[in-house]
Short mmCIF file of C-alpha atoms in Angstrom, two decimals:
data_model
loop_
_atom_site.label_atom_id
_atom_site.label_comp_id
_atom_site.label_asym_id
_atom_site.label_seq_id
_atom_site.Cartn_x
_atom_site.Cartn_y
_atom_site.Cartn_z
CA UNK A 1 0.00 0.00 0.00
CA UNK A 2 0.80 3.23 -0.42
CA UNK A 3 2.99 5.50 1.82
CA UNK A 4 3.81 9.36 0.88
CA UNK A 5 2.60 7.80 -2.80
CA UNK A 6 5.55 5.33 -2.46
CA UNK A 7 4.44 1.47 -2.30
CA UNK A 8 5.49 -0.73 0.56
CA UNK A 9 4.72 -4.16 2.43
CA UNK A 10 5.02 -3.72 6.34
CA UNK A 11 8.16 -6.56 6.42
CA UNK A 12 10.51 -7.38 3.37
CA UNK A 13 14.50 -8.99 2.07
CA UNK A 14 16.55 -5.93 0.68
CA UNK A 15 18.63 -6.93 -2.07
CA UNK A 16 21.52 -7.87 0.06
CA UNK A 17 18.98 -10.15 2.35
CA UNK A 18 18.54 -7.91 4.67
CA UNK A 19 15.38 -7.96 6.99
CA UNK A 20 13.79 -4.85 7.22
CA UNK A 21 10.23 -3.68 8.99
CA UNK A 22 8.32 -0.17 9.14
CA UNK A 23 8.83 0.22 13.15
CA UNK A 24 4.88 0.91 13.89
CA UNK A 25 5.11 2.36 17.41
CA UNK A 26 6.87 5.50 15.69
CA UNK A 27 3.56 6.02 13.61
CA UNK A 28 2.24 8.59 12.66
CA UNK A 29 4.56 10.94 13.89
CA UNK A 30 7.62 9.13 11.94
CA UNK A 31 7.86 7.01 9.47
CA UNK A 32 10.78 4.48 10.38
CA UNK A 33 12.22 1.85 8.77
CA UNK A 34 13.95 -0.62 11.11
CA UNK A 35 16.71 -3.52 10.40
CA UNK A 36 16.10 -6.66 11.98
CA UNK A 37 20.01 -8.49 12.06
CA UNK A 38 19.07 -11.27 14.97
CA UNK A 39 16.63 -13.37 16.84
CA UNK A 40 16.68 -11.29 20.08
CA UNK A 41 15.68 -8.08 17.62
CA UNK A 42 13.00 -10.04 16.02
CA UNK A 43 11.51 -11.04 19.36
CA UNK A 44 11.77 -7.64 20.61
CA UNK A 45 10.56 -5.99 17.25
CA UNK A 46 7.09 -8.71 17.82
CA UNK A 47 6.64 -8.08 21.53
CA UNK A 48 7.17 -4.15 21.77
CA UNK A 49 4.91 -4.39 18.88
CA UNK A 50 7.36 -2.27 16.18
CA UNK A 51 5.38 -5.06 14.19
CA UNK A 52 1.88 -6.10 15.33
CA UNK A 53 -1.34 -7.69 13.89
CA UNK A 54 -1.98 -10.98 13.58
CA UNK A 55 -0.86 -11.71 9.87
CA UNK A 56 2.26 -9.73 10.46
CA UNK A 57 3.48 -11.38 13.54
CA UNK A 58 3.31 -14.24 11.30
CA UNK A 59 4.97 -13.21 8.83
CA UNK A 60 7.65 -11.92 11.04
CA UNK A 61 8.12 -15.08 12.74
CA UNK A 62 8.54 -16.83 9.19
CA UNK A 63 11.16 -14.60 8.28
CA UNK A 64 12.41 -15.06 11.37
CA UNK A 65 13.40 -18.32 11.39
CA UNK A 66 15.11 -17.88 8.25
CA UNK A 67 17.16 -15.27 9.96
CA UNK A 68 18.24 -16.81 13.23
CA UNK A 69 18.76 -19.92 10.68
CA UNK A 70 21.38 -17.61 8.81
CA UNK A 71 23.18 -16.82 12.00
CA UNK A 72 23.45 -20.22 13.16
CA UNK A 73 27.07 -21.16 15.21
CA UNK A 74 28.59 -24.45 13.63
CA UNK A 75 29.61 -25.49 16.77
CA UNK A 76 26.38 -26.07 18.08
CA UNK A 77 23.48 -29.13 17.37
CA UNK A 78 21.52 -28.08 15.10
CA UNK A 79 17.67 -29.27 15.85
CA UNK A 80 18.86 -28.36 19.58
CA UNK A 81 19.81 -24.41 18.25
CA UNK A 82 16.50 -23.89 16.61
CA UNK A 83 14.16 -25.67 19.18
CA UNK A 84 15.75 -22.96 21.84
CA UNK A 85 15.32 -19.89 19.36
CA UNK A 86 11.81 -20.83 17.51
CA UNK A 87 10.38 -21.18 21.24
CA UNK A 88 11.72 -17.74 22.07
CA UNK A 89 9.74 -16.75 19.06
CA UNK A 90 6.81 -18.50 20.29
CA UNK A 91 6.45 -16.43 23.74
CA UNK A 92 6.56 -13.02 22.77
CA UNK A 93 2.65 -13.17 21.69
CA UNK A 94 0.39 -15.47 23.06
CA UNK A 95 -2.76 -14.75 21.42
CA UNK A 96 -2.58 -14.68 17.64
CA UNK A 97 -2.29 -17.90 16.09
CA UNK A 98 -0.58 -16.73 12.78
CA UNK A 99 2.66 -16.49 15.00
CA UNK A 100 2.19 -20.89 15.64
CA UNK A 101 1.31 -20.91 12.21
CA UNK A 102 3.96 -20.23 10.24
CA UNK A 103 6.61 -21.68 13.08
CA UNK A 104 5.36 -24.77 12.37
CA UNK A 105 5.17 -24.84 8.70
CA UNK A 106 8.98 -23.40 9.03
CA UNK A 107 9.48 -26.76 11.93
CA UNK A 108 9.26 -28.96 8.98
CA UNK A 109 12.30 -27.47 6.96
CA UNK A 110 14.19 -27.32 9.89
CA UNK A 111 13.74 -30.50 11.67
CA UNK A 112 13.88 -32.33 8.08
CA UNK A 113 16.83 -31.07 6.70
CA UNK A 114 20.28 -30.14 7.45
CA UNK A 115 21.07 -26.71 8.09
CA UNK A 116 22.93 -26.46 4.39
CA UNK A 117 19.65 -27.87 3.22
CA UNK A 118 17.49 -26.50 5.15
CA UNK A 119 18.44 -22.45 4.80
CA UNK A 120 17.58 -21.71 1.45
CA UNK A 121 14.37 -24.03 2.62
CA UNK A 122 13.65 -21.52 4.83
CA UNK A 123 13.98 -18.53 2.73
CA UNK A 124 11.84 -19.61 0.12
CA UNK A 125 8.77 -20.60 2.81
CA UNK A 126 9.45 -16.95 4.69
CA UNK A 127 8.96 -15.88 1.45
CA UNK A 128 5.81 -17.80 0.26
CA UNK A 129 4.69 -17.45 3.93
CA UNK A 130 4.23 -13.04 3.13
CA UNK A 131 2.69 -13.54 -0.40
CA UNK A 132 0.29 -15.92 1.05
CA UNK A 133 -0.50 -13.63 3.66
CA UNK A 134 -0.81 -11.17 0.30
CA UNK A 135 -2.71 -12.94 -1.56
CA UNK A 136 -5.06 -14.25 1.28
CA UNK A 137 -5.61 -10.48 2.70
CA UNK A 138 -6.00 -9.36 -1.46
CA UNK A 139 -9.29 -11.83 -2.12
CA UNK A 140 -10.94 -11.02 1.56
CA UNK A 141 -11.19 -7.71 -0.06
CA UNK A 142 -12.71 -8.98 -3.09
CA UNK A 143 -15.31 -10.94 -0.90
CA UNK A 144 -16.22 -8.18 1.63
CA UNK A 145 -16.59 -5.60 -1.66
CA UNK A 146 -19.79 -7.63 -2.40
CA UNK A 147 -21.12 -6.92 1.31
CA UNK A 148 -20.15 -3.59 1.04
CA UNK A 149 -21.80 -2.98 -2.56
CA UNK A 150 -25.09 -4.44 -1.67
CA UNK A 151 -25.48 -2.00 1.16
CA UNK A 152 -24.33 1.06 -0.99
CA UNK A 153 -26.73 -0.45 -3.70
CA UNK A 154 -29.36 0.60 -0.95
CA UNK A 155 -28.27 4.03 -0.17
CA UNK A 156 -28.61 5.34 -3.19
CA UNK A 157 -24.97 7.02 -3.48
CA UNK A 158 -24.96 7.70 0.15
CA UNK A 159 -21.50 6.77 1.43
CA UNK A 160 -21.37 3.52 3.39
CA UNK A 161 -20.90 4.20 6.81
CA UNK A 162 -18.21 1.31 8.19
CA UNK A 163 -16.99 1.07 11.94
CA UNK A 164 -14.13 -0.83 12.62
CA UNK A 165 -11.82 -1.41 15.67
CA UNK A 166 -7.42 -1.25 16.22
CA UNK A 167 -5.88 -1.95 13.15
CA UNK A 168 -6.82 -4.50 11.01
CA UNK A 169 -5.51 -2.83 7.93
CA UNK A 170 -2.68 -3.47 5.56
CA UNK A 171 -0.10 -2.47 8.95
CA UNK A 172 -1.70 -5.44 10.57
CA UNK A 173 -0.59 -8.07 7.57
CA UNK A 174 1.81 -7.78 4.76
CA UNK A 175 -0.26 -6.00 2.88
CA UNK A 176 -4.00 -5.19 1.81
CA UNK A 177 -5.27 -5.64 5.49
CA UNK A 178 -8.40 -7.87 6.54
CA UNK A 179 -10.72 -5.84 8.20
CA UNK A 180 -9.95 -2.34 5.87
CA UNK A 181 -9.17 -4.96 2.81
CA UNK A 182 -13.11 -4.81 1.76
CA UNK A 183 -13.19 -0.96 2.29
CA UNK A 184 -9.89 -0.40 -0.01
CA UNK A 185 -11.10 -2.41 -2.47
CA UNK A 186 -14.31 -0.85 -2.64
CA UNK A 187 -13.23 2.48 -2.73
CA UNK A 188 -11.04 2.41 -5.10
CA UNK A 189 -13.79 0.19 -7.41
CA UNK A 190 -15.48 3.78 -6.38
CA UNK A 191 -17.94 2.63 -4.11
CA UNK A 192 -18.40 5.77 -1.82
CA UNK A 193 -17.46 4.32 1.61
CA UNK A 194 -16.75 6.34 5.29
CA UNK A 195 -15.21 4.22 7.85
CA UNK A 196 -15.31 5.33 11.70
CA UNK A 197 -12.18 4.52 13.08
CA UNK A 198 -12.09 4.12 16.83
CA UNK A 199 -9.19 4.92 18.67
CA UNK A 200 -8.54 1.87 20.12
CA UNK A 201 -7.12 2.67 23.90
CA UNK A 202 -4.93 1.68 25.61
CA UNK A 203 -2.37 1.63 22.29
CA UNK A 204 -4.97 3.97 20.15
CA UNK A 205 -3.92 1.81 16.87
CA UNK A 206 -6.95 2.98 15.74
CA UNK A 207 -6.46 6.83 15.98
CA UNK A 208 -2.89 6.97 15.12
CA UNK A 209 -2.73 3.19 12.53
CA UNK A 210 -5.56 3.23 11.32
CA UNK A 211 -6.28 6.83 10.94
CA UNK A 212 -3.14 6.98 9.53
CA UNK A 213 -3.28 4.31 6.63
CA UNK A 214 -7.16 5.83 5.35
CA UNK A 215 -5.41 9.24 5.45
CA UNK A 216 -2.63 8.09 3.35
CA UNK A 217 -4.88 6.20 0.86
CA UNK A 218 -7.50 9.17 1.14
CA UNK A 219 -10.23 6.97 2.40
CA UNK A 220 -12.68 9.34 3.88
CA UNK A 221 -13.13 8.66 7.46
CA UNK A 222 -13.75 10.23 10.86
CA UNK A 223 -12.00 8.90 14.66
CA UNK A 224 -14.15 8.33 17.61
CA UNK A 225 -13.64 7.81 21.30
CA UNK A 226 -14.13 4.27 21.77
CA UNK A 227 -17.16 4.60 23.47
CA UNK A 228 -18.80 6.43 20.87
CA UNK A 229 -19.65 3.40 18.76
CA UNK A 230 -22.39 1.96 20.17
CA UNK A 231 -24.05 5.43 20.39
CA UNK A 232 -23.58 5.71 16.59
CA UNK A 233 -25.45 2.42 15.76
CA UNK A 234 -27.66 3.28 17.87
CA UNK A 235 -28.61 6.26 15.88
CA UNK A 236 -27.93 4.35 12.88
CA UNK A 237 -24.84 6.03 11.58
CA UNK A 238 -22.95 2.59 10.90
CA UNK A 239 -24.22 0.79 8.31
CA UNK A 240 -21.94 -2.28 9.16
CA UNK A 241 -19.09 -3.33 11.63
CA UNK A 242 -15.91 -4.99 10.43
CA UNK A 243 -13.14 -6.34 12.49
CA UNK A 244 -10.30 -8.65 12.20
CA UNK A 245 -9.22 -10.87 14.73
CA UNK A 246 -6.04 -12.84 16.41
CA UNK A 247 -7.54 -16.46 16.82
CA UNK A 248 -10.82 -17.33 15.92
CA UNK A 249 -12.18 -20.95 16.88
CA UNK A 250 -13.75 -23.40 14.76
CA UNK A 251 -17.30 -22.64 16.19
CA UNK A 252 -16.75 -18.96 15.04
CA UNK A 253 -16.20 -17.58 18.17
CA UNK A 254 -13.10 -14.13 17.50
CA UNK A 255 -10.53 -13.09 19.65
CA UNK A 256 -9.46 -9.34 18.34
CA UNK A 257 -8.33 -6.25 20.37
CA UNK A 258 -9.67 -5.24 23.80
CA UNK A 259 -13.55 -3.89 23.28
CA UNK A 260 -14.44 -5.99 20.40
CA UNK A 261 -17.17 -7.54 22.49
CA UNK A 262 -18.51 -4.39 23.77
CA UNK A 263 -18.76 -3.55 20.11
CA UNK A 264 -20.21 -6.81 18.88
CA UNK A 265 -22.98 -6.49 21.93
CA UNK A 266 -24.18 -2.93 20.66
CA UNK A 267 -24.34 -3.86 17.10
CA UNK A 268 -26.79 -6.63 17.83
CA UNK A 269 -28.45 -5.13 19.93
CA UNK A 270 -28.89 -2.04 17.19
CA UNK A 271 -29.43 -5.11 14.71
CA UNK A 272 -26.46 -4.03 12.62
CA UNK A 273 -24.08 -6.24 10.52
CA UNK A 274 -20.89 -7.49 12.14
CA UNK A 275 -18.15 -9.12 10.18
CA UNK A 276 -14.98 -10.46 11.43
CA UNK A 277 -12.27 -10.88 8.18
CA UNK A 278 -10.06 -13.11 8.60
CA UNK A 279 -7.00 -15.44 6.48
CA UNK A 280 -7.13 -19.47 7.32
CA UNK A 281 -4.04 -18.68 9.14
CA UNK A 282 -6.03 -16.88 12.05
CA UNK A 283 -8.23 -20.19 12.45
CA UNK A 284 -7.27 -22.51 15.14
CA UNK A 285 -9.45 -25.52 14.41
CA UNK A 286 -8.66 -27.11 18.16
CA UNK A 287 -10.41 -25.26 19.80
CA UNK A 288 -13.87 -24.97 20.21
CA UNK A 289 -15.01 -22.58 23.36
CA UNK A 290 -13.25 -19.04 22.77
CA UNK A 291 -14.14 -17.54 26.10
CA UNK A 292 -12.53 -20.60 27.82
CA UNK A 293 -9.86 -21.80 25.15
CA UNK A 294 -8.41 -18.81 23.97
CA UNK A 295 -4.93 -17.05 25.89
CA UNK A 296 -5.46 -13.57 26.56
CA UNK A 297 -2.14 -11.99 26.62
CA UNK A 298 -1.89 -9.55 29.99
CA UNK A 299 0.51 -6.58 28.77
CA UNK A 300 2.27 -4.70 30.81
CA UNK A 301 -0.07 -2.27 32.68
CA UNK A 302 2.13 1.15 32.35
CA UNK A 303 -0.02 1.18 28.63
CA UNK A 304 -3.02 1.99 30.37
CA UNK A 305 -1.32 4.57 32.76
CA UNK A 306 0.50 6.72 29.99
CA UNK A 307 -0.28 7.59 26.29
CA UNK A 308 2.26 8.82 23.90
CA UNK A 309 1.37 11.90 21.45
CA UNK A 310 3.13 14.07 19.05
CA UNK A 311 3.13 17.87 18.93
CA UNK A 312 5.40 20.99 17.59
CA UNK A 313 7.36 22.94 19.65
CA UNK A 314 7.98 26.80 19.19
CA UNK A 315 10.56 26.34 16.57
CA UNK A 316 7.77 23.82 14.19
CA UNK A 317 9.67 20.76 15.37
CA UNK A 318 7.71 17.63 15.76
CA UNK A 319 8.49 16.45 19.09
CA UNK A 320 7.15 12.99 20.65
CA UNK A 321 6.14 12.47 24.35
CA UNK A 322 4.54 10.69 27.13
CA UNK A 323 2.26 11.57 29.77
CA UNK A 324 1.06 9.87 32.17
CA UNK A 325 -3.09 10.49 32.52
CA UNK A 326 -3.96 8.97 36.43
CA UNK A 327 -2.83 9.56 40.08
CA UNK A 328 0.70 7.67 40.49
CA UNK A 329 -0.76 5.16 43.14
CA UNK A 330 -3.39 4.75 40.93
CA UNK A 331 -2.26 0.81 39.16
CA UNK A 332 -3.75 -0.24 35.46
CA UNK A 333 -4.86 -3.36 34.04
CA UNK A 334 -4.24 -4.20 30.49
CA UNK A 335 -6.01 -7.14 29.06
CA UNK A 336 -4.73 -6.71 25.25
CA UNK A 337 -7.89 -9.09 23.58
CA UNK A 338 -11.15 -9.90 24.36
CA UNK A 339 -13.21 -12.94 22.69
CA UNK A 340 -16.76 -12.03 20.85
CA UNK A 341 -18.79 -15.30 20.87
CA UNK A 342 -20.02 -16.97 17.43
CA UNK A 343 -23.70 -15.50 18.14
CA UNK A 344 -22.93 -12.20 17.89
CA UNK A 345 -20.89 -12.02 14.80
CA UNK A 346 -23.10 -11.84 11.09
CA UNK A 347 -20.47 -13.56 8.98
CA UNK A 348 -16.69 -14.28 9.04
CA UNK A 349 -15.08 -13.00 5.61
CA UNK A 350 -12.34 -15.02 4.44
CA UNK A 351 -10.14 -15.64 1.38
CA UNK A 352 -12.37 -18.70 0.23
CA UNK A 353 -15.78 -16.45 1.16
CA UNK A 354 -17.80 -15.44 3.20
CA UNK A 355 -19.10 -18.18 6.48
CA UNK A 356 -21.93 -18.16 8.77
CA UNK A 357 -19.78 -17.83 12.18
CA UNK A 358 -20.66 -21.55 13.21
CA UNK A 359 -19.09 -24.76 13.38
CA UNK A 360 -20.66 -26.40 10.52
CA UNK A 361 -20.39 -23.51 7.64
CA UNK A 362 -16.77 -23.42 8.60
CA UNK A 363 -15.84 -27.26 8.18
CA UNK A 364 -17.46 -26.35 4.91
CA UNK A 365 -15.40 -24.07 3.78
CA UNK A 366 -12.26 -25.88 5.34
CA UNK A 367 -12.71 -29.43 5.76
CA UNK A 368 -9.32 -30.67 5.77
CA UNK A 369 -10.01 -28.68 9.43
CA UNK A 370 -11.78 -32.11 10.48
CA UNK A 371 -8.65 -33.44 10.92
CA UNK A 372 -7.79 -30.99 14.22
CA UNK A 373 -10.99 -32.21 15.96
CA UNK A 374 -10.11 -34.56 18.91
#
């Protein structure tokens, strides 16, 4: 997608086969572009979320391997080497399953093959890992344009009015985006869309990620407090909800960003569609009960106790800085997901189509998924 009119992917090789990232926690007041060299920065890059979203963490992790495969000492075992760095990859996020995903379809190169073997191996599977995630993210847009169509087809040229939560857009994956992949791909088929963005607190990746891609791709749109949705729909000023998600179960139930639910609750109760888009990668067939399968992943609490902002000092310098915004005895809690259950959720959107968010229309859409069932 496009940044200052220039195209990028979030994570890519240089020419010399070099791993490089756009460093996310610097948007939208920079725009930084980050070298990853080892394992320890990959981790780090993942868990202080320079990369973030569910399709990107995967991604990451894929090209991870490769990397920490690259740097491997010859005087140690091999399997033994990347068993100890792969499950350092594994910790730093908990909740999204793309990050298992594509360590384990990386685990077969590795504990196949012998590390001459194996690294190109790995390059080429980091490699078809992102244009999966690509291509995946490219046809959910295609899918969710028909959603989005039918309403506008209704509104007679009135602009579509989307809400969505965080960032689900092309930051989130490699590129294209799952949640915003439907609204890019209808605007620019010229489908007059406006997308509420809320901000998204404790991290705001709403107000200053997903604010920041629409602006770039001159999506019209508007930011809300996050508490403003439900008071829109009630009013009906969304015509539809569309979210991503981290790890969605095979009964349909969606893990995605702290407030989801709350979001999910108002729109049915307001009768109002609610999509969740989603790649296969996000699916994690084993499990069956999100509220009582699913890891939420506790961050640390000082993101709910400070907020970072931009502004310009007296010279027009764009200076960054955090403040903290309660009493200092006053202690936060930061649960980074929440889990919306199956009946609350219209349809998941996917790159095969478009599912009823229960068990049965998803092992018909996926049944080699059959196999995961205990």
């Amino acid at each position: 997608m496009r940044i200052h009119n220039k195209q990028y992917t979030t994570i890519w090789l240089t020419a010399d086969d070099e791993l490089q990232i756009i460093d996310q926690t610097k948007l939208p007041a920079e725009f930084k572009i980050v070298t990853l060299k080892t394992n320890e920065d990959v981790c780090t890059a993942i868990s202080s979320m320079q990369v973030r979203g569910a399709g990107l963490i995967g991604v990451t992790a894929g090209y991870g391997v490769y990397l920490l495969a690259k740097n491997f000492p010859g005087q140690k075992d091999w399997q033994e080497y990347m068993q100890e760095e792969c499950d350092k990859l594994l910790k730093t996020r908990p909740t999204a399953k793309n990050l298992s995903y594509a360590l384990e379809r990386q685990a077969k190169i590795w504990k196949n093959f012998s590390f001459n073997d194996a690294l190109p191996k790995l390059r080429t599977e980091a490699l078809n890992l992102a244009n999966e995630d690509i291509d995946f993210c490219k046809r959910i847009g295609e899918h969710g344009k028909k959603l989005i169509e039918e309403i506008a087809q209704k509104k007679n040229g009135q602009p579509v009015n989307i809400l969505t939560h965080c960032n689900a857009g092309w930051l989130a994956f490699t590129d294209y985006g799952s949640a915003l992949s439907p609204v890019y791909t209808a605007f620019n088929a010229g489908i007059p869309v406006h997308v509420y963005v809320d901000e998204t607190r404790p991290r705001n990746q709403g107000a200053s990620l997903t604010a920041f891609e629409l602006s770039e791709h001159n999506v019209p749109h508007t930011l809300i407090a996050d508490n403003a949705g439900g008071h829109l729909m009630q009013h009906k000023m969304v015509d539809m909800v569309i979210v991503g998600a981290d790890r969605v179960t095979r009964n349909g139930d969606a893990a995605n960003k702290i407030g989801t639910y709350l979001k999910a609750l108002a729109a049915h109760a307001d009768n109002i569609p609610f999509y969740v888009a989603l790649p296969s990668s996000t699916f994690d067939f084993s499990l069956y009960d999100g509220v009582k399968e699913i890891e939420i992943e506790e961050r640390n609490a000082r993101e709910t106790e400070y907020i970072t902002g931009y502004y310009y000092d007296e010279k027009g310098q764009k200076q960054v800085q955090e403040v903290r915004i309660c009493p200092e005895k006053t202690k936060g809690l930061n649960f980074a997901f929440d889990v919306t259950p199956h009946t609350l959720i219209t349809g998941l959107i996917t790159e095969r189509g478009i599912a009823e968010a229960n068990e049965k229309a998803i092992l018909t859409l996926y049944p080699e998924a059959k196999q995961y069932i205990q």
